[in-house]
XYZ file of C-alpha atoms in Angstrom:
559
model
C 11.404 18.628 -40.242
C 8.141 18.170 -42.042
C 5.022 19.317 -40.249
C 2.036 19.882 -42.503
C -1.318 21.320 -41.596
C -4.342 22.105 -43.720
C -5.753 24.878 -41.552
C -4.380 28.359 -41.018
C -1.121 29.054 -39.203
C -2.509 28.562 -35.681
C -1.172 25.020 -35.187
C 2.330 25.816 -36.363
C 2.412 28.940 -34.234
C 1.320 26.943 -31.211
C 4.017 24.353 -31.735
C 6.734 26.932 -32.240
C 5.655 29.112 -29.330
C 5.374 26.146 -26.968
C 8.872 24.975 -27.812
C 11.385 25.598 -25.102
C 13.264 28.883 -25.146
C 16.656 29.807 -23.813
C 18.268 26.363 -24.205
C 21.152 26.134 -26.608
C 22.873 23.010 -27.819
C 24.022 21.500 -31.068
C 22.403 18.644 -32.893
C 24.170 16.139 -35.100
C 26.963 17.036 -37.434
C 30.215 15.430 -38.463
C 32.521 13.695 -36.015
C 35.610 15.388 -34.647
C 39.154 14.317 -35.487
C 40.318 11.449 -33.310
C 36.814 10.279 -32.409
C 36.074 6.545 -32.524
C 32.501 5.965 -33.794
C 32.566 2.347 -32.584
C 33.757 2.857 -29.022
C 31.289 2.167 -26.204
C 30.942 4.843 -23.525
C 30.094 4.244 -19.865
C 27.574 6.450 -18.056
C 26.309 7.000 -14.524
C 22.862 5.618 -13.702
C 20.853 3.547 -11.242
C 18.529 0.542 -11.332
C 15.268 1.350 -13.211
C 12.068 1.087 -11.215
C 10.244 -1.238 -13.618
C 10.810 -3.504 -16.631
C 11.654 -1.361 -19.658
C 8.268 -0.759 -21.255
C 7.934 2.794 -22.621
C 4.414 3.288 -21.287
C 5.395 2.058 -17.835
C 8.634 4.024 -17.454
C 8.264 7.482 -15.945
C 11.464 7.891 -13.931
C 14.792 9.150 -15.213
C 16.950 6.042 -14.858
C 14.638 3.799 -16.842
C 13.667 6.658 -19.133
C 17.200 7.288 -20.369
C 17.426 3.670 -21.522
C 13.980 3.528 -23.120
C 14.640 6.738 -25.067
C 17.690 5.149 -26.686
C 16.010 1.827 -27.477
C 12.885 3.267 -29.117
C 11.742 6.009 -31.440
C 8.273 7.429 -31.984
C 6.444 9.524 -34.520
C 8.487 12.540 -33.463
C 11.738 13.248 -31.655
C 13.016 16.319 -29.834
C 16.147 18.141 -30.891
C 18.674 19.434 -28.342
C 16.731 22.714 -28.253
C 13.445 20.951 -27.508
C 11.879 21.567 -30.893
C 10.087 18.540 -32.369
C 11.119 16.924 -35.629
C 9.295 14.146 -37.435
C 10.847 10.705 -36.932
C 8.507 7.843 -37.920
C 5.857 10.344 -39.001
C 5.871 11.271 -42.657
C 3.327 13.984 -41.920
C 0.954 15.149 -39.178
C -2.119 17.061 -40.341
C -5.243 18.598 -38.827
C -7.857 21.064 -39.982
C -9.513 21.701 -36.634
C -6.994 20.658 -33.919
C -9.353 17.828 -32.918
C -9.169 15.394 -35.823
C -5.618 14.430 -36.757
C -4.260 12.373 -39.649
C -0.789 10.892 -39.297
C 1.128 9.253 -42.119
C 3.632 6.667 -40.888
C 6.840 6.267 -42.879
C 7.018 3.021 -44.827
C 9.810 0.513 -44.309
C 10.326 1.134 -40.578
C 11.071 -2.010 -38.549
C 11.928 -3.152 -35.058
C 15.314 -4.798 -34.614
C 13.587 -8.219 -34.734
C 12.439 -7.465 -38.292
C 8.778 -6.787 -37.500
C 7.279 -3.972 -39.563
C 6.031 -0.791 -37.863
C 2.668 0.280 -39.283
C -0.242 2.490 -38.286
C -1.773 -0.543 -36.552
C 1.387 -0.862 -34.457
C 0.694 2.546 -32.956
C -3.005 1.806 -32.443
C -2.218 -1.435 -30.605
C 0.612 0.122 -28.571
C -1.407 3.154 -27.476
C -4.460 1.080 -26.562
C -2.225 -1.228 -24.547
C -0.760 1.768 -22.710
C -4.135 3.326 -21.930
C -6.008 0.172 -20.844
C -6.284 0.250 -17.057
C -5.884 -3.528 -16.659
C -2.368 -3.255 -18.111
C -1.328 -0.985 -15.224
C 0.960 1.206 -17.318
C 2.203 4.285 -15.444
C 2.057 6.534 -18.500
C -1.481 5.703 -19.577
C -2.581 9.185 -18.496
C -0.735 10.710 -21.465
C -3.519 9.420 -23.737
C -6.190 11.336 -21.813
C -6.925 13.635 -24.766
C -7.977 10.851 -27.158
C -11.694 10.175 -27.484
C -12.591 6.993 -25.652
C -9.733 7.184 -23.175
C -12.109 7.469 -20.219
C -13.701 4.107 -21.104
C -10.478 2.125 -21.422
C -8.798 3.745 -18.407
C -11.741 3.453 -16.015
C -11.005 2.313 -12.462
C -13.061 1.705 -9.350
C -11.789 3.596 -6.336
C -12.435 2.622 -2.727
C -11.267 4.364 0.410
C -10.086 2.281 3.339
C -10.463 2.952 7.051
C -6.968 4.467 7.034
C -8.074 7.084 4.516
C -5.980 5.649 1.679
C -7.548 5.220 -1.747
C -7.292 1.911 -3.603
C -7.876 1.805 -7.368
C -9.055 -1.328 -9.150
C -9.085 -1.503 -12.991
C -12.613 -1.497 -14.370
C -12.440 -0.632 -18.110
C -15.672 -0.180 -20.029
C -13.959 -0.786 -23.385
C -10.753 -2.384 -24.638
C -9.831 0.189 -27.282
C -10.094 3.972 -27.644
C -12.823 4.930 -30.104
C -10.850 7.910 -31.374
C -7.906 5.830 -32.572
C -8.125 4.146 -36.010
C -5.640 2.616 -38.457
C -7.096 3.383 -41.891
C -4.383 1.397 -43.644
C -0.770 0.397 -43.013
C 0.468 3.963 -43.285
C -2.490 6.060 -42.122
C -3.418 6.674 -38.504
C -6.355 8.900 -37.534
C -6.799 10.332 -34.058
C -9.899 12.077 -32.760
C -9.473 14.039 -29.542
C -12.260 14.684 -27.062
C -11.756 18.422 -27.653
C -9.571 20.572 -29.938
C -5.964 20.836 -28.705
C -3.666 22.857 -30.926
C -0.439 21.536 -29.387
C -1.389 17.846 -29.125
C 1.181 16.647 -31.664
C 3.955 18.213 -29.583
C 3.632 15.250 -27.194
C 4.248 12.581 -29.807
C 7.992 12.445 -29.172
C 7.504 11.379 -25.560
C 8.229 7.754 -24.697
C 4.628 6.887 -23.775
C 3.795 7.184 -27.489
C 6.554 4.838 -28.701
C 5.510 1.798 -30.776
C 5.800 -1.727 -29.373
C 6.327 -5.009 -31.252
C 3.631 -7.669 -30.939
C 5.705 -9.771 -28.522
C 5.560 -6.957 -25.974
C 1.768 -7.041 -25.911
C 1.719 -10.829 -25.455
C 4.152 -10.981 -22.533
C 4.951 -7.455 -21.244
C 6.886 -8.604 -18.192
C 9.237 -10.835 -20.164
C 9.646 -8.234 -22.898
C 10.517 -5.525 -20.400
C 13.555 -7.473 -19.199
C 14.998 -7.627 -22.703
C 13.141 -5.109 -24.883
C 13.256 -5.004 -28.671
C 12.960 -1.504 -30.077
C 13.582 0.611 -33.152
C 15.771 3.398 -31.785
C 19.409 4.387 -32.242
C 20.547 1.582 -29.901
C 19.561 -1.964 -29.028
C 20.271 -4.267 -26.108
C 23.875 -5.467 -26.273
C 22.937 -9.135 -26.469
C 19.843 -11.272 -26.585
C 20.041 -12.058 -22.873
C 22.099 -10.658 -20.038
C 22.340 -7.054 -21.255
C 20.564 -5.957 -18.078
C 22.419 -7.151 -15.007
C 20.129 -6.035 -12.222
C 21.632 -3.641 -9.687
C 24.807 -3.465 -11.798
C 24.403 -2.251 -15.372
C 22.533 -2.120 -18.679
C 24.529 -2.429 -21.902
C 23.387 -1.006 -25.236
C 25.057 -1.132 -28.653
C 24.494 0.918 -31.776
C 21.590 -0.187 -33.966
C 23.140 -0.498 -37.466
C 19.727 -0.294 -39.143
C 18.657 2.949 -37.476
C 17.829 5.761 -39.890
C 16.410 8.612 -37.841
C 17.302 12.068 -36.502
C 19.417 10.765 -33.562
C 22.258 8.967 -35.329
C 24.752 7.661 -32.727
C 28.300 9.019 -32.750
C 29.576 6.144 -30.611
C 29.370 2.366 -30.590
C 27.120 2.000 -27.565
C 26.313 3.054 -24.022
C 26.806 1.002 -20.867
C 24.911 2.431 -17.901
C 26.724 1.604 -14.667
C 24.600 1.692 -11.531
C 25.756 3.598 -8.447
C 24.024 4.125 -5.109
C 26.357 7.002 -4.202
C 27.651 9.719 -6.565
C 30.967 9.932 -4.684
C 32.509 6.694 -6.041
C 31.216 7.570 -9.508
C 33.015 10.904 -9.355
C 36.213 9.123 -8.324
C 35.780 6.685 -11.220
C 35.455 9.643 -13.595
C 38.660 11.171 -12.281
C 40.397 7.853 -12.961
C 38.794 7.525 -16.424
C 36.929 4.407 -15.276
C 33.573 6.080 -16.036
C 32.971 8.352 -19.021
C 30.100 10.698 -18.125
C 27.788 11.622 -15.262
C 24.910 14.018 -14.677
C 25.096 13.666 -10.877
C 27.920 15.649 -9.287
C 28.279 15.124 -5.504
C 27.422 18.252 -3.502
C 30.940 18.416 -2.077
C 32.309 18.637 -5.631
C 30.012 21.367 -6.945
C 32.601 24.011 -6.069
C 35.455 22.108 -7.691
C 34.079 20.196 -10.677
C 35.081 22.911 -13.157
C 38.697 22.737 -11.973
C 38.647 18.960 -11.436
C 37.511 18.550 -15.036
C 38.829 21.601 -16.951
C 37.400 21.671 -20.490
C 35.435 18.531 -19.577
C 32.334 19.979 -17.975
C 29.137 21.728 -19.017
C 26.175 23.387 -17.305
C 23.120 25.124 -18.704
C 19.561 25.882 -17.570
C 17.050 23.160 -18.346
C 13.394 22.189 -17.981
C 13.924 20.617 -14.583
C 12.642 21.298 -11.092
C 12.614 19.909 -7.540
C 9.771 19.789 -5.035
C 9.035 18.528 -1.536
C 5.728 16.670 -1.711
C 3.265 16.387 1.180
C 0.958 13.326 1.121
C -2.675 14.279 1.592
C -3.203 11.117 3.647
C -0.880 12.359 6.421
C -3.193 13.455 9.298
C -0.787 16.226 10.366
C -1.330 18.012 7.051
C -5.070 17.610 6.575
C -7.856 20.148 7.020
C -7.403 23.812 7.928
C -4.592 23.032 10.370
C -2.834 21.027 7.687
C -3.107 23.871 5.192
C -1.480 26.264 7.656
C 1.286 23.752 8.353
C 2.019 23.336 4.641
C 2.491 27.076 4.380
C 4.641 27.105 7.505
C 6.923 24.398 6.114
C 7.417 26.412 2.928
C 8.259 29.643 4.767
C 10.755 27.695 6.930
C 12.915 26.646 3.943
C 15.811 28.946 3.070
C 15.947 28.197 -0.649
C 18.349 31.040 -1.407
C 20.947 29.821 1.074
C 20.664 26.158 0.064
C 21.060 26.896 -3.643
C 24.105 29.080 -2.985
C 25.902 27.159 -0.235
C 25.075 23.531 -1.039
C 24.522 23.749 -4.786
C 27.030 26.498 -5.562
C 24.609 28.304 -7.836
C 23.717 25.289 -10.003
C 20.166 25.645 -8.662
C 17.990 28.760 -8.446
C 15.086 29.212 -5.988
C 11.719 28.258 -7.457
C 9.007 30.809 -8.151
C 6.427 28.388 -9.568
C 5.720 24.706 -10.308
C 7.233 24.642 -13.832
C 10.585 25.885 -15.176
C 11.857 29.287 -16.447
C 13.054 27.964 -19.821
C 9.480 27.163 -20.899
C 7.365 29.518 -22.961
C 4.698 31.134 -20.763
C 6.695 30.954 -17.539
C 6.188 33.770 -15.063
C 7.709 34.436 -11.664
C 4.619 36.377 -10.542
C 1.997 33.720 -9.851
C -0.361 35.034 -7.120
C 0.340 33.067 -3.958
C 3.985 32.325 -4.689
C 5.074 34.598 -1.838
C 4.843 31.407 0.246
C 8.179 30.409 -1.338
C 10.020 33.203 0.475
C 12.100 32.434 3.567
C 10.277 34.008 6.507
C 10.942 32.307 9.895
C 8.596 34.642 11.787
C 5.753 33.938 9.365
C 6.467 30.207 9.577
C 6.275 30.208 13.389
C 3.077 32.221 13.390
C 1.338 29.903 10.904
C 2.472 26.826 12.848
C 1.129 28.338 16.063
C -2.220 29.010 14.380
C -2.372 25.369 13.270
C -1.606 24.184 16.819
C -4.662 26.015 18.119
C -6.844 24.111 15.663
C -5.263 20.671 16.008
C -2.021 19.751 17.840
C 0.796 18.326 15.731
C 1.803 14.729 16.446
C 5.476 15.180 17.264
C 5.951 11.733 18.801
C 8.511 10.844 16.133
C 10.624 12.827 13.641
C 9.110 14.022 10.381
C 10.789 11.832 7.773
C 11.702 13.022 4.285
C 12.001 10.076 1.887
C 14.821 10.315 -0.642
C 17.254 8.301 -2.680
C 20.854 8.859 -1.602
C 22.441 8.273 -5.017
C 21.443 11.677 -6.339
C 23.316 13.832 -3.831
C 20.180 14.707 -1.861
C 21.372 14.081 1.701
C 22.921 17.525 2.230
C 19.976 19.653 1.183
C 17.490 17.489 3.078
C 19.562 17.892 6.222
C 19.504 21.664 5.672
C 15.722 21.639 5.235
C 15.311 19.437 8.311
C 17.404 21.860 10.373
C 15.209 24.697 9.137
C 12.116 22.860 10.324
C 13.717 22.233 13.716
C 15.014 25.786 14.215
C 11.976 27.620 12.872
C 9.088 25.307 13.749
C 10.385 23.320 16.691
C 9.817 19.920 15.075
C 12.323 17.151 14.550
C 12.880 16.071 10.946
C 15.287 13.659 9.272
C 16.031 11.955 5.970
C 14.442 8.583 5.255
C 17.231 7.200 3.048
C 16.955 4.736 0.178
C 19.761 3.431 -2.024
C 17.532 3.389 -5.120
C 15.204 6.029 -6.514
C 12.886 3.169 -7.506
C 12.345 2.327 -3.839
C 11.118 5.850 -3.131
C 8.735 5.715 -6.106
C 7.347 2.353 -4.996
C 6.716 3.721 -1.492
C 4.945 6.744 -2.947
C 2.889 4.628 -5.322
C 1.754 2.402 -2.448
C 0.829 5.510 -0.416
C 3.021 4.347 2.444
C 5.046 7.478 3.103
C 5.385 8.140 6.837
C 6.248 11.788 6.158
C 7.267 13.898 3.166
C 9.176 12.978 0.025
C 11.600 14.640 -2.325
C 10.301 14.796 -5.867
C 10.981 16.606 -9.093
C 10.147 16.736 -12.765
C 12.244 16.548 -15.903
C 10.258 17.727 -18.914
C 8.843 15.094 -21.270
C 7.953 17.690 -23.894
C 8.349 21.481 -23.768
C 5.097 22.814 -22.352
C 3.881 24.278 -19.052
C 1.136 21.661 -19.100
C 3.650 18.830 -18.951
C 4.835 20.095 -15.563
C 1.264 20.358 -14.241
C -1.042 17.736 -15.767
C 0.959 14.503 -15.345
C 2.032 15.523 -11.833
C -0.978 17.180 -10.180
C -4.143 16.411 -12.192
C -6.627 13.993 -10.647
C -5.614 10.425 -11.517
C -2.449 11.511 -13.337
C 0.354 9.023 -13.871
C 2.861 10.730 -11.576
C 0.353 12.050 -9.045
C 1.475 9.472 -6.495
C 0.199 11.441 -3.505
C -3.326 11.504 -5.028
C -3.830 15.276 -4.997
C -7.174 16.319 -6.454
C -8.921 19.648 -7.038
C -11.764 19.954 -9.596
C -11.059 23.641 -10.245
C -7.418 22.885 -11.012
C -8.447 20.085 -13.405
C -10.967 22.397 -15.094
C -8.363 25.095 -15.740
C -5.963 22.544 -17.220
C -8.644 21.309 -19.588
C -9.482 24.856 -20.634
C -5.802 25.522 -21.253
C -5.505 22.488 -23.499
C -8.497 23.660 -25.520
C -7.225 27.235 -25.892
C -6.849 28.572 -29.418
C -3.545 30.340 -28.894
C -0.414 29.586 -26.855
C -0.920 32.808 -24.918
C -4.443 31.809 -23.874
C -3.281 28.318 -22.983
C -0.421 29.534 -20.816
C -2.706 32.019 -19.050
C -4.986 29.136 -18.046
C -2.077 26.961 -16.928
C -0.700 29.761 -14.783
C -4.163 30.374 -13.353
C -4.198 26.694 -12.419
C -0.941 27.233 -10.555
C -2.734 29.698 -8.305
C -4.808 26.736 -7.090
C -1.622 24.788 -6.377
C -0.262 27.648 -4.297
C -3.499 27.704 -2.299
C -3.442 23.944 -1.654
C 0.345 23.310 -1.599
C 0.284 19.559 -2.321
C 4.016 20.022 -2.851
C 6.501 22.764 -2.092
C 8.492 24.044 -5.103
C 12.161 24.168 -4.120
C 14.425 25.129 -7.015
C 15.125 24.885 -10.716
C 18.054 22.800 -11.823
C 20.887 23.623 -14.203
C 22.366 20.174 -14.652
C 26.170 20.057 -14.400
C 27.800 17.192 -16.274
C 31.433 16.089 -16.403
C 33.216 13.608 -18.621
C 36.429 11.619 -18.730
C 39.515 11.891 -20.915
C 37.966 9.133 -23.050
C 35.298 11.530 -24.333
C 35.684 14.362 -26.857
C 32.607 16.238 -25.639
C 29.215 15.707 -23.999
C 26.160 17.944 -23.693
C 22.662 18.063 -22.277
C 19.424 18.747 -24.111
C 16.539 21.073 -23.368
C 15.350 19.089 -20.342
C 18.772 18.497 -18.779
C 19.130 14.944 -20.045
C 22.504 13.939 -21.477
C 22.442 13.469 -25.261
C 24.122 10.065 -25.119
C 23.828 9.472 -28.852
C 25.791 12.678 -29.484
C 28.793 11.730 -27.328
C 31.988 11.154 -29.261
C 34.568 8.833 -27.718
C 38.317 8.790 -28.238
């Protein structure tokens, strides 16, 4: 890794301290005896929500493909620490003005050169509001972002907010390509850990053809990562599979140990588990709930589990009349007290989940289980009933139909949602039920359109190892994954102050202070942290997950 800086040690200390702690895992290394470096492995997945554009992909099933097809200025090792990839160096003297040297000779698989201008064009494309890229919010720190991302918001009679792109500029003023190899970035304020984000997919470079016809490109993307689409057309068979093969020209930190990855799409983890037992599927990160007590014996020496930067929440749309105003605030608290997180994580998840104490994850630097207000995460039926009764005195609950909880069924969510629904019925006297969807993408589309009739399951897998990454993109006003449109100026202010902090300790203190606001408002209910169990077939030597629970597909060796 080469990370240079012309100021004192503050920037390096910030990067190191913000790197994830407590997550082991090996990186590259030589292949094991009997491994076939050219064999293609098959992996569990589901249909991506959108065409495969890095800046428009912010869900796990599309993300796992994009991360293998592309590479950015940095990459994250299995332990979450960043290493330079396409960046020769990243320098700053004041944490606000950054100079990035791009390695020479890098190309996309179509032969197009990757230069500093490539990054300028790609990032401006991602941030421009008329391009409707989900991950545009990740460029919020760059000077001029507010002008290119501007939207006009109108509220309808139903209380829902509609956003219409209204950019005041086409490019960010803080982003300049000085020459083919030199990129300068000016932030709107100093941020010591800004370069930590540069390994996330939103910052990946795009070839010129992607900017000309994004929709067409997204169906058959051309990247620069360790893998490429298996063939020019037909590699993505919608609702069935996506096939990738090793990129022979790749020369980065994630060298593949296999010949390719074929993602097979399932709408139920049960058949996938059966396929694994019959060696008809090679690896999965979704173990059915009914197998969580047996997977270690079903797959002896072919399983792994470790804590990761991963969490689950139950989100409450602010546009739902039952949860608005003072009565709504009391009901949010009542719902939280009515959930027996301890029992669900033990009985349904067999200890592969642990009850949440905050909105982030314990493996991150700065995590604390003592955020003021987090007592609302305790199971207290009496407290839940009392709060619900108080809300009823203010405004009666509309119990004309069951409270629906939207969820995809492919991820093994049915069992825990039924347990939560029973808790609501037994402790609050309201009927609740799952609103099932075969694809995770369908749930996201419903959330994005603000058409949820009730609640929704949600969660976050870290993009880069920082408390902020679990707060800003999810809960900040206008953030890319803030589908339920939560907004609180004080929360936003604390996040901004945290980003501008001079030390990691000061930054984390601000981020945790911001969490106090979340516990007051409860736009979502933290449920549990996830330790992702994975299992693999007899066709695989070994598999492992990285710092955020994602399988390191490039590191899988096949027999």
